[in-house]
Tab-separated table of C-alpha atoms in Angstrom:
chain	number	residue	atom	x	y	z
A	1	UNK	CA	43.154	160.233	126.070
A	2	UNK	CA	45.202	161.515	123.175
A	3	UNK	CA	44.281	160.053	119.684
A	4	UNK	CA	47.449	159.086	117.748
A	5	UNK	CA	47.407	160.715	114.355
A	6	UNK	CA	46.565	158.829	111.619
A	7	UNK	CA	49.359	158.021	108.494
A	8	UNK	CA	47.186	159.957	106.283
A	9	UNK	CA	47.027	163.250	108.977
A	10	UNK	CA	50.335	163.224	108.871
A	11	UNK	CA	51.069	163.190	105.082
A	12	UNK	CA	48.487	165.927	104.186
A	13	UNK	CA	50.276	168.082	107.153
A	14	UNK	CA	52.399	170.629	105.699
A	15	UNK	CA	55.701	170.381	106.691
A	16	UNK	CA	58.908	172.473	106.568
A	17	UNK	CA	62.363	171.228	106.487
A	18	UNK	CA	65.803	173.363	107.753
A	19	UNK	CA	67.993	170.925	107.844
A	20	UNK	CA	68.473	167.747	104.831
A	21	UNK	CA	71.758	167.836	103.340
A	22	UNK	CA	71.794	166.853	99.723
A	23	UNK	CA	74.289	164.404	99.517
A	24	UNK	CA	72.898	162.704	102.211
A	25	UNK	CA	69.452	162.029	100.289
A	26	UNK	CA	70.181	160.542	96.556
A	27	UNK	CA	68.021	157.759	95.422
A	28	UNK	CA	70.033	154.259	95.674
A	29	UNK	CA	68.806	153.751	92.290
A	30	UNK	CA	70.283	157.186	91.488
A	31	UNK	CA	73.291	156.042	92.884
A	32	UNK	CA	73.679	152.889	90.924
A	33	UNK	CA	72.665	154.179	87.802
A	34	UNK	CA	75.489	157.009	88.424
A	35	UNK	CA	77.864	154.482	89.336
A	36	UNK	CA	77.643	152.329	86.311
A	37	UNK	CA	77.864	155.079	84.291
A	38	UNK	CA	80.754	156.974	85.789
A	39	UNK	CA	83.138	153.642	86.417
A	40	UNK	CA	82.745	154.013	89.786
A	41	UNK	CA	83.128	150.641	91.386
A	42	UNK	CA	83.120	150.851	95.079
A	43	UNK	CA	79.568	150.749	96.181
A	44	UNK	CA	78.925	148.066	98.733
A	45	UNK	CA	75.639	146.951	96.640
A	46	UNK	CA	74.392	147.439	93.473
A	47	UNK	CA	70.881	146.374	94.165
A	48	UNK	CA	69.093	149.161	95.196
A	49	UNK	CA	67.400	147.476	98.321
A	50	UNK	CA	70.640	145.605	100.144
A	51	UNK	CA	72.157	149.296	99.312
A	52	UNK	CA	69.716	151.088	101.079
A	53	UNK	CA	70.092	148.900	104.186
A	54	UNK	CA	73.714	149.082	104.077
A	55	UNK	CA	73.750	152.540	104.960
A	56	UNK	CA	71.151	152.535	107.601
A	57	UNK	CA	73.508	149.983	108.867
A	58	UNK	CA	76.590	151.921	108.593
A	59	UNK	CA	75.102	154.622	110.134
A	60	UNK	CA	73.819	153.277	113.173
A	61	UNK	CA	77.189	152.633	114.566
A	62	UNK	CA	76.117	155.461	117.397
A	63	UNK	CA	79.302	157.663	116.497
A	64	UNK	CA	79.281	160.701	114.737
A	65	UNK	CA	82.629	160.207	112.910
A	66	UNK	CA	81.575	156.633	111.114
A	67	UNK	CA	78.157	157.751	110.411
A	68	UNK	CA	80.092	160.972	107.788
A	69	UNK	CA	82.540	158.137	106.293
A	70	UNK	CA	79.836	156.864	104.203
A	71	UNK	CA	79.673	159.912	102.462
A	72	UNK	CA	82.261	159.031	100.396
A	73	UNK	CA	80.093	156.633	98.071
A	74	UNK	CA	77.052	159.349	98.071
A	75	UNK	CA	79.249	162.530	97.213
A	76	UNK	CA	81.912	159.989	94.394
A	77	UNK	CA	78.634	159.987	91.914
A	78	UNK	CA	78.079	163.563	92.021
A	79	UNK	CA	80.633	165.415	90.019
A	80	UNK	CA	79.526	165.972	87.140
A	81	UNK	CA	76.969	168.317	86.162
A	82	UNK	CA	74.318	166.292	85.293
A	83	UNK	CA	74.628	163.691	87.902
A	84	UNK	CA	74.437	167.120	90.273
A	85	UNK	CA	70.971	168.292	88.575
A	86	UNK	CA	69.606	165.022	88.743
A	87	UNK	CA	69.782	164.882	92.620
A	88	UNK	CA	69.024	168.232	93.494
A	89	UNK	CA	66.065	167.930	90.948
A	90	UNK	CA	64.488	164.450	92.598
A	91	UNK	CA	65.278	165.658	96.162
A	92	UNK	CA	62.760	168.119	95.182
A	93	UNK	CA	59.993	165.809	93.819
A	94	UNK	CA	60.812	163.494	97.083
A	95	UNK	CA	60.161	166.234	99.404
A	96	UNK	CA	56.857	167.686	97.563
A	97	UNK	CA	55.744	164.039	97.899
A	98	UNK	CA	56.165	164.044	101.585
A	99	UNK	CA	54.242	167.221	102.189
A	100	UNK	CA	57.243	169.761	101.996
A	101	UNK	CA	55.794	173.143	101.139
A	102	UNK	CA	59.440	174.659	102.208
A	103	UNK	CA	62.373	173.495	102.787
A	104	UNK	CA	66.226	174.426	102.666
A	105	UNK	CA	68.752	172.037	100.833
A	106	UNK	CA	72.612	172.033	102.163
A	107	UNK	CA	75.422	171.078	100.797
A	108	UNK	CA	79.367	171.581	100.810
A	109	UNK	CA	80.080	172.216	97.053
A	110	UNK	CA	83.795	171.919	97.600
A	111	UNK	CA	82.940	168.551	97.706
A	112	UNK	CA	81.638	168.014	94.229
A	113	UNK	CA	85.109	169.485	92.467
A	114	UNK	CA	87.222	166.050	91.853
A	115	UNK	CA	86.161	165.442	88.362
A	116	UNK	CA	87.106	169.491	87.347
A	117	UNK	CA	83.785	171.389	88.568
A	118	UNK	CA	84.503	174.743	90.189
A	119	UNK	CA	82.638	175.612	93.068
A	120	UNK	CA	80.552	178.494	90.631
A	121	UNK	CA	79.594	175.586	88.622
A	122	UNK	CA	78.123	173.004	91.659
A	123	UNK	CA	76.304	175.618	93.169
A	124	UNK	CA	74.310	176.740	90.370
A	125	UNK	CA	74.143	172.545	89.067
A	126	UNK	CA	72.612	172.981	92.091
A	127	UNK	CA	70.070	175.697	91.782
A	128	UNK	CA	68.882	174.565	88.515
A	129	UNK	CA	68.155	171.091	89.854
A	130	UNK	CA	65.928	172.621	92.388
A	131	UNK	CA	64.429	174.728	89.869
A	132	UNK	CA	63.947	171.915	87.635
A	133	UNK	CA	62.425	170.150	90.737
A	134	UNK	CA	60.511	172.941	91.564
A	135	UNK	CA	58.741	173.192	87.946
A	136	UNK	CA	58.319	169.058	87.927
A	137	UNK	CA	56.363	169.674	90.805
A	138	UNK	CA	53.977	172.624	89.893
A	139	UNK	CA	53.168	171.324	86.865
A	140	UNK	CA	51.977	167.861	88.384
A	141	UNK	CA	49.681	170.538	90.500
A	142	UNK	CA	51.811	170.910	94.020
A	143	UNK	CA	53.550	173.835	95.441
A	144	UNK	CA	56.844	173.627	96.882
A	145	UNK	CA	59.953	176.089	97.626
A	146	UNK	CA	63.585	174.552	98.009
A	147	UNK	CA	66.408	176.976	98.637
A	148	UNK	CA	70.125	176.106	99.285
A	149	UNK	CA	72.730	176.449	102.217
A	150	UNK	CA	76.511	176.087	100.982
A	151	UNK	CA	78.316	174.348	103.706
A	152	UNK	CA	81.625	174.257	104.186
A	153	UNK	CA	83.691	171.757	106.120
A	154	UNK	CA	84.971	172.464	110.095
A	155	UNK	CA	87.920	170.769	108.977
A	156	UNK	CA	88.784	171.955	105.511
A	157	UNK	CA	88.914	175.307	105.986
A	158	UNK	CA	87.881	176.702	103.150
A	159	UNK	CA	84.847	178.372	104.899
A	160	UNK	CA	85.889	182.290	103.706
A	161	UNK	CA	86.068	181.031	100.025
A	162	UNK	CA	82.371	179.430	100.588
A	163	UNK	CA	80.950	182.878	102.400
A	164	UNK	CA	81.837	184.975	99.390
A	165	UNK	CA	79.826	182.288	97.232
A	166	UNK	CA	76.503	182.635	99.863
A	167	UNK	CA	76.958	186.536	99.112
A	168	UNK	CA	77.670	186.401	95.385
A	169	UNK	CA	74.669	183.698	94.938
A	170	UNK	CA	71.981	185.390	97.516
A	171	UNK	CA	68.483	185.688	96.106
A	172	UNK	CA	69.752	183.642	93.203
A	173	UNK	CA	68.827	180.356	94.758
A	174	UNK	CA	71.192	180.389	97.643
A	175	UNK	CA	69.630	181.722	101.291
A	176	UNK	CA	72.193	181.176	103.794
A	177	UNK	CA	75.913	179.521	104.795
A	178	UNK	CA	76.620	176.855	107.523
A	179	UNK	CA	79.725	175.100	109.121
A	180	UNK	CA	79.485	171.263	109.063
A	181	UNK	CA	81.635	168.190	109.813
A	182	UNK	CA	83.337	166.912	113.032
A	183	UNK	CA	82.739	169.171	115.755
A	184	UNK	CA	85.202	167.514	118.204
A	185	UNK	CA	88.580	169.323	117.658
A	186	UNK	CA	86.654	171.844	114.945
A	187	UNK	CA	85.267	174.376	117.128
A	188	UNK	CA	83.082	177.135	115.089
A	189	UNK	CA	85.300	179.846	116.335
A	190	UNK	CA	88.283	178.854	113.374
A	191	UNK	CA	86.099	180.140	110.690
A	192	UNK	CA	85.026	183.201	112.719
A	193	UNK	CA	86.274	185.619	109.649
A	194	UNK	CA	83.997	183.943	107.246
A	195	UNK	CA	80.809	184.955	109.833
A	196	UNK	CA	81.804	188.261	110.523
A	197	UNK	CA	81.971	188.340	106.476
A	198	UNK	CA	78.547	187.245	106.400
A	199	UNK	CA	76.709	189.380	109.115
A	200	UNK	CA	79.250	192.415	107.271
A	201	UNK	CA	77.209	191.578	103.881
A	202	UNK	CA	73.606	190.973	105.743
A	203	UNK	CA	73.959	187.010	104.719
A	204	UNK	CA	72.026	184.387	107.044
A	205	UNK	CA	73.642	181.409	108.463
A	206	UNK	CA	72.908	178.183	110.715
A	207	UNK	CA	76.251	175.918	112.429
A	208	UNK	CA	76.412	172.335	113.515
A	209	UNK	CA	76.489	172.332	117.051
A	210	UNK	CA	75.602	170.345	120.134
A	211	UNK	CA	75.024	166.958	117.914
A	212	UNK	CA	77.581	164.751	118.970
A	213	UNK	CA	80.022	167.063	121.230
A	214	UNK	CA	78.814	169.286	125.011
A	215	UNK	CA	76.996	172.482	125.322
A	216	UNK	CA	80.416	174.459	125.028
A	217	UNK	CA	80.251	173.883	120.972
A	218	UNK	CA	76.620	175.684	121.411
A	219	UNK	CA	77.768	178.251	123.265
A	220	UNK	CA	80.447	178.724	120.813
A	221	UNK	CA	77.992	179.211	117.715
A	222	UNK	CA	75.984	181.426	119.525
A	223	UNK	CA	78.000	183.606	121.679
A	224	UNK	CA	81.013	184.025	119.491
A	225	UNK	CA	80.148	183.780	116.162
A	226	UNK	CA	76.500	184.800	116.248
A	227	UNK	CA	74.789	181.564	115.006
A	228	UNK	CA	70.885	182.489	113.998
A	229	UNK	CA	70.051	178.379	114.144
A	230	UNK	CA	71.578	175.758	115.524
A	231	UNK	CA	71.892	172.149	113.735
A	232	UNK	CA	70.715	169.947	115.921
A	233	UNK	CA	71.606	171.681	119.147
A	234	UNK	CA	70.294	168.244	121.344
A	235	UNK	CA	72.863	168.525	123.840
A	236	UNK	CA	71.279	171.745	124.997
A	237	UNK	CA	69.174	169.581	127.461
A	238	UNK	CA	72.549	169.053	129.436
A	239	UNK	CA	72.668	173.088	130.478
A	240	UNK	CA	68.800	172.164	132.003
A	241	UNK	CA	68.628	170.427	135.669
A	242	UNK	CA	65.658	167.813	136.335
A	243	UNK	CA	66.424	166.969	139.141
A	244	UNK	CA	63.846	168.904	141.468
A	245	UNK	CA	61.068	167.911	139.095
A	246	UNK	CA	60.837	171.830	138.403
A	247	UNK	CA	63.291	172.334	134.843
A	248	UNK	CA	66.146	174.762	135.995
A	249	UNK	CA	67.607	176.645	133.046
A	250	UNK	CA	71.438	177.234	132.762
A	251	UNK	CA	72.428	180.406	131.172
A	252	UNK	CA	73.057	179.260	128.069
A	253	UNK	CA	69.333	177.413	127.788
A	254	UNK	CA	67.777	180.725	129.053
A	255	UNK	CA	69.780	182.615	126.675
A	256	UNK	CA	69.029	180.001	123.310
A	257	UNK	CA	64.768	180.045	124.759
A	258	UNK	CA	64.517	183.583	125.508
A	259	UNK	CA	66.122	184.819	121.643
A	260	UNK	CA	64.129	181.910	120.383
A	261	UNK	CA	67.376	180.490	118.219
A	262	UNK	CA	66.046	177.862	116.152
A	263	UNK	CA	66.936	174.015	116.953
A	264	UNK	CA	67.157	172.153	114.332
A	265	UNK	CA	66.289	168.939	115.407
A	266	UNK	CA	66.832	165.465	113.364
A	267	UNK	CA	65.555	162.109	115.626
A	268	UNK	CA	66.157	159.470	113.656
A	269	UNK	CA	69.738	160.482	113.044
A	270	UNK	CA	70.450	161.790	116.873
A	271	UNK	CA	69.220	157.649	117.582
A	272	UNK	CA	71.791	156.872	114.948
A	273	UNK	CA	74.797	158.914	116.231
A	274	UNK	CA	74.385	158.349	119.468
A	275	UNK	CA	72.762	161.499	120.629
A	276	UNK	CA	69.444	159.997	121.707
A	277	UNK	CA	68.401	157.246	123.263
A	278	UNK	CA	64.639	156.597	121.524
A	279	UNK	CA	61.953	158.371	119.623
A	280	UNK	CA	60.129	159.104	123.166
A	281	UNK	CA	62.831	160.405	124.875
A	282	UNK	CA	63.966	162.551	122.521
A	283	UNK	CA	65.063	165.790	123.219
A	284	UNK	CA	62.490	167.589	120.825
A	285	UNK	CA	59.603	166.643	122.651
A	286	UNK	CA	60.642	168.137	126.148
A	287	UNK	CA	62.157	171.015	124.667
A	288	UNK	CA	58.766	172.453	122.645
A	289	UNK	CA	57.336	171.794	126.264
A	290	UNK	CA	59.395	174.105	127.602
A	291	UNK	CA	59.109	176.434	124.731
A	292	UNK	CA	62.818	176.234	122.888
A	293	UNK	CA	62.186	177.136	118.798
A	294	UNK	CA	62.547	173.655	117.931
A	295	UNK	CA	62.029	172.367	114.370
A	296	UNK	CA	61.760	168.811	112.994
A	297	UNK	CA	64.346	167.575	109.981
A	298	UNK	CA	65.383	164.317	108.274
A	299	UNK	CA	69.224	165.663	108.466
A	300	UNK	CA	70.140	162.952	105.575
A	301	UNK	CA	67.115	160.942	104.172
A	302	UNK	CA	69.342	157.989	102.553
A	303	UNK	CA	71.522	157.402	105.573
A	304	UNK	CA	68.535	157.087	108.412
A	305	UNK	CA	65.559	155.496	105.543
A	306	UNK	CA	63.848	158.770	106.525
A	307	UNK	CA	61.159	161.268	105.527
A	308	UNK	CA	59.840	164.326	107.384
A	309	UNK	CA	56.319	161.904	107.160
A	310	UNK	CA	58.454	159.245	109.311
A	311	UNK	CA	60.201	161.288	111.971
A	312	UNK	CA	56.518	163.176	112.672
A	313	UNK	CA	54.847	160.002	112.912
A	314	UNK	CA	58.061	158.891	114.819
A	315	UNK	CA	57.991	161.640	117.209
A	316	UNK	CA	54.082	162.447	117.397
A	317	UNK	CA	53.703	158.321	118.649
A	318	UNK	CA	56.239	159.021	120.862
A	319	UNK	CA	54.998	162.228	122.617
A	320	UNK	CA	51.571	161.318	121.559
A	321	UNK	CA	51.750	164.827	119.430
A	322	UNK	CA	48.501	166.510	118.125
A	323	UNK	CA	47.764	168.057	114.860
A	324	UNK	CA	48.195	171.602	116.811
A	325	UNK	CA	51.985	170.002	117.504
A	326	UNK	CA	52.767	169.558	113.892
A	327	UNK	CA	51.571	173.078	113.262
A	328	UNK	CA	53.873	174.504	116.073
A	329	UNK	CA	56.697	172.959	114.336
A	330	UNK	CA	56.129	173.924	110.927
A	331	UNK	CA	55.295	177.503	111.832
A	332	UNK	CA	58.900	177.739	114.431
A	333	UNK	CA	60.592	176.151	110.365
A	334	UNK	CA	58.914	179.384	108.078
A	335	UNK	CA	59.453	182.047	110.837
A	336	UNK	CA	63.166	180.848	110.963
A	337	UNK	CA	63.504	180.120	107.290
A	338	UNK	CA	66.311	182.498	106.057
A	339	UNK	CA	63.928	184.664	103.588
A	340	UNK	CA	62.533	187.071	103.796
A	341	UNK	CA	59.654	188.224	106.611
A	342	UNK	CA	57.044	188.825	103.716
A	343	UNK	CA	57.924	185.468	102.087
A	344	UNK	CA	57.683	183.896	105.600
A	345	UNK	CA	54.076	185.549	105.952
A	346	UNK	CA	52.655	184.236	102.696
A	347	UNK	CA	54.040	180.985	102.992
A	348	UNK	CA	53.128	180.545	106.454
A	349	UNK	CA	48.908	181.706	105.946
A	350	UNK	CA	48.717	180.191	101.729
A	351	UNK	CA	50.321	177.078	102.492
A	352	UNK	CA	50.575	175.789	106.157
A	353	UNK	CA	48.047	177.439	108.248
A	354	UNK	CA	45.344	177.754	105.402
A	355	UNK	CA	46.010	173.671	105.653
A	356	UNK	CA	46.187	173.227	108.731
A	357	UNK	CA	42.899	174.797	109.995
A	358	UNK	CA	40.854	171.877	107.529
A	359	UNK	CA	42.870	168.976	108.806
């Protein structure tokens, strides 16, 4: 019989996180404090407990499209420049706390321009919260590295302005570019200029596919426009046929295991969306048994009440994961981080495995 992992395993494990976007993890204290300052009056609570609940319970309508409207009260006290620091710098200090050794922060910094901010300016508001975050951290005697994906919207289409920012901004805090949003009427291939931009000027990037729309939207990212990683990528498991008891790979689930793109796999916002039914059915666990690249994320921390310590223990209960699991998991994050293979090396033996063979 398999021992469950204790709380405490799973906290000391070191983790690695792909996929949290930024404006999807502020502090509701953060956010009330911002509020009151800025005049902005439209929260639905400004106690930061019922506020925490309401969006876990806006969020759990199981569709994709009402679970991105409450974005508007996360992303309204976040233009400025200071109230932009402040959350990349405490997203930092939350993630160190939850065993993060590496992780990479996206956001859409088109988003943060209504009160006069230029997209120059939010990115590197940004970068110095992180670095602010990063220093907090190190000297209170922890390690951690946070690096940042600029997003930009499926529907805005603003995505060639954005790639030019991942080029200008690469190895100054910025690692990579991703498409985001609604995928249903969005498909990838619209910004297909701004990845052949990219891959022109040796920049990385992931794309939302396969969360809440069918496997074409993954074979889209990956066929077309060259995706590296996949966000979320859970609707995958429909190209696979159970039937027989024997797993029968489509083409596109043979093509995604035997190039090893990276899944980047969020549980407890898959149950909220929609796109899974429970933490033991979850596509993550079947998938690392049949050896897909699959990582583990929080995908937005506020909106789900979620850590990377909660969806492990969530998902190691639920597939009755070992230590060794965790390990596979945060090894498939630093081999498919977007930095370099060096960086990926010393990270990996320093700060995971180095761990990892004491627990």
């Amino acid at each position: 019989m398999t021992l469950l992992l204790t709380e405490q395993q799973i906290a000391l494990a070191p983790k690695v996180l792909l996929h949290d976007h930024l404006d999807g993890g502020l502090r509701p204290q953060t956010m009330i404090e911002h509020a009151l300052a800025s005049g902005y009056t439209k929260l639905p609570s400004y106690d930061p407990e019922k506020l925490a609940k309401w969006f876990v319970e806006a969020c759990s309508s199981g569709t994709l499209e009402l679970y991105l409207e409450t974005f508007e009260h996360t992303i309204s006290v976040m233009q400025t420049r200071d109230e932009i620091i402040r959350v990349a710098r405490e997203c930092v200090i939350d993630l160190a706390a939850d065993g993060v050794v590496y992780a990479e922060v996206r956001g859409a910094p088109e988003l943060f321009t209504r009160k006069g901010l230029d997209l120059d300016q939010v990115i590197e508001a940004t970068v110095e919260g992180f670095n602010q975050g990063m220093a907090e951290v190190a000297h209170n005697g922890k390690k951690i590295r946070v690096e940042h994906i600029l997003c930009a919207l499926r529907q805005n289409y603003v995505s060639e302005e954005v790639a030019t920012k991942v080029v200008k901004y690469k190895g100054r805090g910025v690692v990579g570019f991703d498409i985001a949003g609604p995928e249903a009427g969005f498909p990838p291939t619209d910004h297909i200029k701004a990845f052949n931009y990219l891959r022109e000027n040796g920049a990385h990037y992931t794309i939302h596919a396969g969360e809440a729309f069918g496997i074409e939207s993954i074979a889209l990212a990956v066929r077309e426009c060259g995706a590296e990683r996949i966000g979320h990528g859970i609707r995958l498991i429909d190209d696979i046929d159970f039937s027989s008891g024997e797993p029968k790979l489509g083409s596109l689930a043979q093509e995604i295991l035997d190039n090893q793109v990276c899944l980047e796999m969020a549980p407890t916002s898959n149950l909220q969306t929609g796109g899974a039914a429970s933490y033991a059915t979850h596509q993550i666990g079947v998938m690392k048994k049949l050896g897909f690249n699959v990582t583990l994320n929080t995908d937005n921390r506020l909106m789900s009440a979620t850590s990377m310590i909660r969806e492990a223990r969530e998902i190691a209960t639920g597939y009755s994961w070992t230590m060794d699991d965790l390990h596979d998991v945060a090894r498939n994050g630093i081999y498919s981080a977007f930095i370099d293979d060096d960086e990926q090396e010393d990270i990996y033996q320093s700060q995971i495995k180095a761990v990892y063979d004491r627990l």
